Coordinates of C-alpha atoms in Angstrom, one line a residue:
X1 CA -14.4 47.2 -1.8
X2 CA -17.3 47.5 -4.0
X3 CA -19.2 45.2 -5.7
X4 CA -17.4 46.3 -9.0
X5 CA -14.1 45.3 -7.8
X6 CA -15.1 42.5 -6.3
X7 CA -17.2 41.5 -9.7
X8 CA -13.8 41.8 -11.6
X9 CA -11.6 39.8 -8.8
X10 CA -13.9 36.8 -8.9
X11 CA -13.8 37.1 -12.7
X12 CA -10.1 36.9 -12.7
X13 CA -10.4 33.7 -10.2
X14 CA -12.6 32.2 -12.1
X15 CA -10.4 32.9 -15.5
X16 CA -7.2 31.9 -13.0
X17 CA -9.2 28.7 -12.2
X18 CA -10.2 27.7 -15.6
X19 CA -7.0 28.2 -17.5
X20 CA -5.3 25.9 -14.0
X21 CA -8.0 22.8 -14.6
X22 CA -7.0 20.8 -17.7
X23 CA -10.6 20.4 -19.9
X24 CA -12.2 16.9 -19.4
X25 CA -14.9 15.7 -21.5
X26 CA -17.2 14.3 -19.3
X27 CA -19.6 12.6 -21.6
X28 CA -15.9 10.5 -23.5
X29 CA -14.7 9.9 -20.2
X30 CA -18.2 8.4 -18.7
X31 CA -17.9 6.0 -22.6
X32 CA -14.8 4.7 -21.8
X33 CA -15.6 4.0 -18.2
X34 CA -18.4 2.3 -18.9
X35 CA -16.4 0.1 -21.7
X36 CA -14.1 -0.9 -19.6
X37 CA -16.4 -1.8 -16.9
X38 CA -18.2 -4.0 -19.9
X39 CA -14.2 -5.3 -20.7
X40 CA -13.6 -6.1 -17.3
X41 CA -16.7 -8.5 -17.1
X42 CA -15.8 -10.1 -20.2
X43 CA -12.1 -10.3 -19.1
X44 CA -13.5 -12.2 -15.7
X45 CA -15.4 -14.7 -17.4
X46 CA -12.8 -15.7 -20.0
X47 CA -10.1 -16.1 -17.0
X48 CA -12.8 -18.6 -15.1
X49 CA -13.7 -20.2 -18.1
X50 CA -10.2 -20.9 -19.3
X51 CA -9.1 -21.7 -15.7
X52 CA -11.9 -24.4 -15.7
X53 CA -11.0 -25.8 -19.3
X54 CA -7.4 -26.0 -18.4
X55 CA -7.8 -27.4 -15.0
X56 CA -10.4 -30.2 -16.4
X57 CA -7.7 -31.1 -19.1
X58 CA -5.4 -31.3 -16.2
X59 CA -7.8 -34.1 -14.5
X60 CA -8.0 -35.8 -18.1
X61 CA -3.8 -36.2 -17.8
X62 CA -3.7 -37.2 -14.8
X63 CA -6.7 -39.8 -15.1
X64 CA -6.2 -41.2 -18.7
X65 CA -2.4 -40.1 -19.8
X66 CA 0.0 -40.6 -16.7
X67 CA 1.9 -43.5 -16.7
X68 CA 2.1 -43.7 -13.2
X69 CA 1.4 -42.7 -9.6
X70 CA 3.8 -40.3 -9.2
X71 CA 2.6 -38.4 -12.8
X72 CA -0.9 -38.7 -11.3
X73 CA 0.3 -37.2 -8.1
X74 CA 2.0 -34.3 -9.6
X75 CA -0.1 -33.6 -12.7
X76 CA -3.0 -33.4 -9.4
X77 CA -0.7 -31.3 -7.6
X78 CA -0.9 -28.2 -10.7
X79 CA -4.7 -29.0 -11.6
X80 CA -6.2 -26.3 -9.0
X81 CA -3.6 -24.1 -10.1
X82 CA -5.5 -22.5 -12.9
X83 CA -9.0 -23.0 -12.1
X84 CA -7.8 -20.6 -8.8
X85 CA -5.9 -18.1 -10.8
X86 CA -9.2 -18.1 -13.0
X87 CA -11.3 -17.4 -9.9
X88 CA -9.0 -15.0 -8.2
X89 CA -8.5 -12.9 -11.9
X90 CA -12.2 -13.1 -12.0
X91 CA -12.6 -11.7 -8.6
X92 CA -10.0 -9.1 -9.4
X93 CA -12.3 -7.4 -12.0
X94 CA -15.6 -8.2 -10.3
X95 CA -14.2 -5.8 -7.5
X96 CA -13.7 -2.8 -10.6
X97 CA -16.3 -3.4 -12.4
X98 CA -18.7 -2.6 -9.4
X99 CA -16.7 0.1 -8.5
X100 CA -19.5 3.5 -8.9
X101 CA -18.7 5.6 -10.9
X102 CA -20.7 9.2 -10.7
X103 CA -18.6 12.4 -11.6
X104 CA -14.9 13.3 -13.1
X105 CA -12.7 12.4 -10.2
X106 CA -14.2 9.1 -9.5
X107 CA -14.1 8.1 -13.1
X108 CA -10.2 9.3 -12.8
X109 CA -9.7 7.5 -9.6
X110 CA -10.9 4.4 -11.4
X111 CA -8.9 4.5 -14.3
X112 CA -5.7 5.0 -11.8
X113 CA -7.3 2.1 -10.2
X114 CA -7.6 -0.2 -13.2
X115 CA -3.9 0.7 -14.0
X116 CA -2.5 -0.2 -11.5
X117 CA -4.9 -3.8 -11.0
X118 CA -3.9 -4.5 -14.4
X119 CA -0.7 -4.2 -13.6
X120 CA -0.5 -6.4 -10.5
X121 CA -3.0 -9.0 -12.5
X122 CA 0.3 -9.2 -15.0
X123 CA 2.2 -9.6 -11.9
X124 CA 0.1 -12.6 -10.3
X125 CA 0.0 -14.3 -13.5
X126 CA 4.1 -14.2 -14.3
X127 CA 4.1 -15.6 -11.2
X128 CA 0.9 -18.4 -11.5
X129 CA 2.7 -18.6 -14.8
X130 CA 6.3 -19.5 -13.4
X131 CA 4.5 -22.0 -11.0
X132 CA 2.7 -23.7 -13.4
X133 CA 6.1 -23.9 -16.0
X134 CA 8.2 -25.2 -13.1
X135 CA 6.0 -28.4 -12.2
X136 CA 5.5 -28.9 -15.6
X137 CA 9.5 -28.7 -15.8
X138 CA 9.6 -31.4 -13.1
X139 CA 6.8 -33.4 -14.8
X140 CA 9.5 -33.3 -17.9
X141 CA 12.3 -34.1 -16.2
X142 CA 11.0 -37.0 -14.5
X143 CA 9.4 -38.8 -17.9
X144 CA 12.5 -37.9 -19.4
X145 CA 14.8 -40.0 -16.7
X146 CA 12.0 -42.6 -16.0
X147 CA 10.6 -43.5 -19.0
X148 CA 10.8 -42.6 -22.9
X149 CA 7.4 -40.6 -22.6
X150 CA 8.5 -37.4 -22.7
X151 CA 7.7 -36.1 -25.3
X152 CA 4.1 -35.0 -24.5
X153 CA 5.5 -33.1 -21.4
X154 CA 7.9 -31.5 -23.4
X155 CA 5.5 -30.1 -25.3
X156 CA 3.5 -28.6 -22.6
X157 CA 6.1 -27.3 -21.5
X158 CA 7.7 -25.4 -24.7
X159 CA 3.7 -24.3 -25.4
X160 CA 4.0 -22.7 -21.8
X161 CA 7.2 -21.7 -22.0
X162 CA 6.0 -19.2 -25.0
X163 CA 2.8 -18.2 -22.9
X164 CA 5.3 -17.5 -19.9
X165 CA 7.4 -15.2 -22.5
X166 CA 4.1 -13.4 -23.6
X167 CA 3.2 -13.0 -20.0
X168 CA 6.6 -11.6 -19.3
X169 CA 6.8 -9.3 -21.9
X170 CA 3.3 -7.6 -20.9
X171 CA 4.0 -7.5 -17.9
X172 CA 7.7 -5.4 -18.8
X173 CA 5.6 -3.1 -21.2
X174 CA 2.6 -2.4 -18.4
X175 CA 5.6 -1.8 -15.7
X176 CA 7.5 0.7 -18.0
X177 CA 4.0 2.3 -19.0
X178 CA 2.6 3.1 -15.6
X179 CA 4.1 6.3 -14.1
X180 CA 3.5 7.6 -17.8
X181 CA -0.3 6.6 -17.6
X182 CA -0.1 7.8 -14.1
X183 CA 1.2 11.5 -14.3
X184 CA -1.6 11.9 -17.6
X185 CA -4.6 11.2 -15.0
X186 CA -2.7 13.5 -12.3
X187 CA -2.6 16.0 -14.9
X188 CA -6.3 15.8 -15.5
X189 CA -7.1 16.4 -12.0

């Protein structure tokens, strides 16, 4: 072969090659990595911080509004419960957000990465969240057989019953979204 021919073949390779790889703009993929690095810290530290705020309120019921031992007892029982799911969630994205990010595939990598944490996160949570709305359902039931303070509970536990909906539903849409999301970064690569 001469240097012609072989001149044209790796021409035609390299037109075979570029036509095969889908075009990826570096420059928008390296923004939106770095924003959702940025999201992912902000996403952390709002989980904590509600975590905290809804465990302290937790200590406030159980020290100033039970009625009795056994409210104490229980309304102790769920306190930790969202101070942990606050520190595991912020964990979660501490993990991603670290996560190096220095040419095209591991930018991709980490986008199919944050896909599917996001959609175990909605996972965890439906489950924290189901936790959380049955001991809040037993709290209920029990102020509603014991004593005529129920009301309070009740509350609580229609307020969570809607964030247990929300939850739900996200998690549903991220579920049904994935492979889709999935197949568009295998494409890509």
């Amino acid at each position: 072969m001469s240097n012609t021919d072989l001149d044209s073949q790796l021409a035609q390779w390299q037109t075979a090659y570029k036509a095969a790889t889908p075009n990826v703009n570096a420059r928008l993929l390296t923004q939106q990595t770095k924003k959702a690095q940025f999201k992912l810290k902000c996403k952390g530290l709002v989980d904590l911080m509600l975590g905290l705020v809804v465990t302290c309120f937790c200590i406030y019921a159980a020290v100033f509004e039970a009625t009795s031992l056994l409210q104490q007892l229980l309304i102790s029982v769920l306190s930790p419960l969202p101070v942990g799911f606050g520190l595991w969630g912020y964990r979660v994205r501490q993990k991603q957000w670290q996560t190096e990010v220095l040419d095209v595939q591991s930018m991709l990598t980490f986008k199919e990465t944050q896909l599917k944490q996001q959609l175990h996160y909605w996972k965890i949570s439906l489950i924290w969240g189901s936790a959380l709305w049955l001991g809040l359902l037993g709290i209920a039931i029990y102020n509603l057989v014991v004593s005529s303070e129920y009301m309070l509970w009740a509350t609580q536990l229609g307020l969570n019953s809607f964030i247990l909906l929300l939850v739900c539903l996200r998690y549903k849409k991220l579920k049904q979204r994935l492979p889709i999301q999935l197949m568009d970064i295998q494409l890509l690569r």
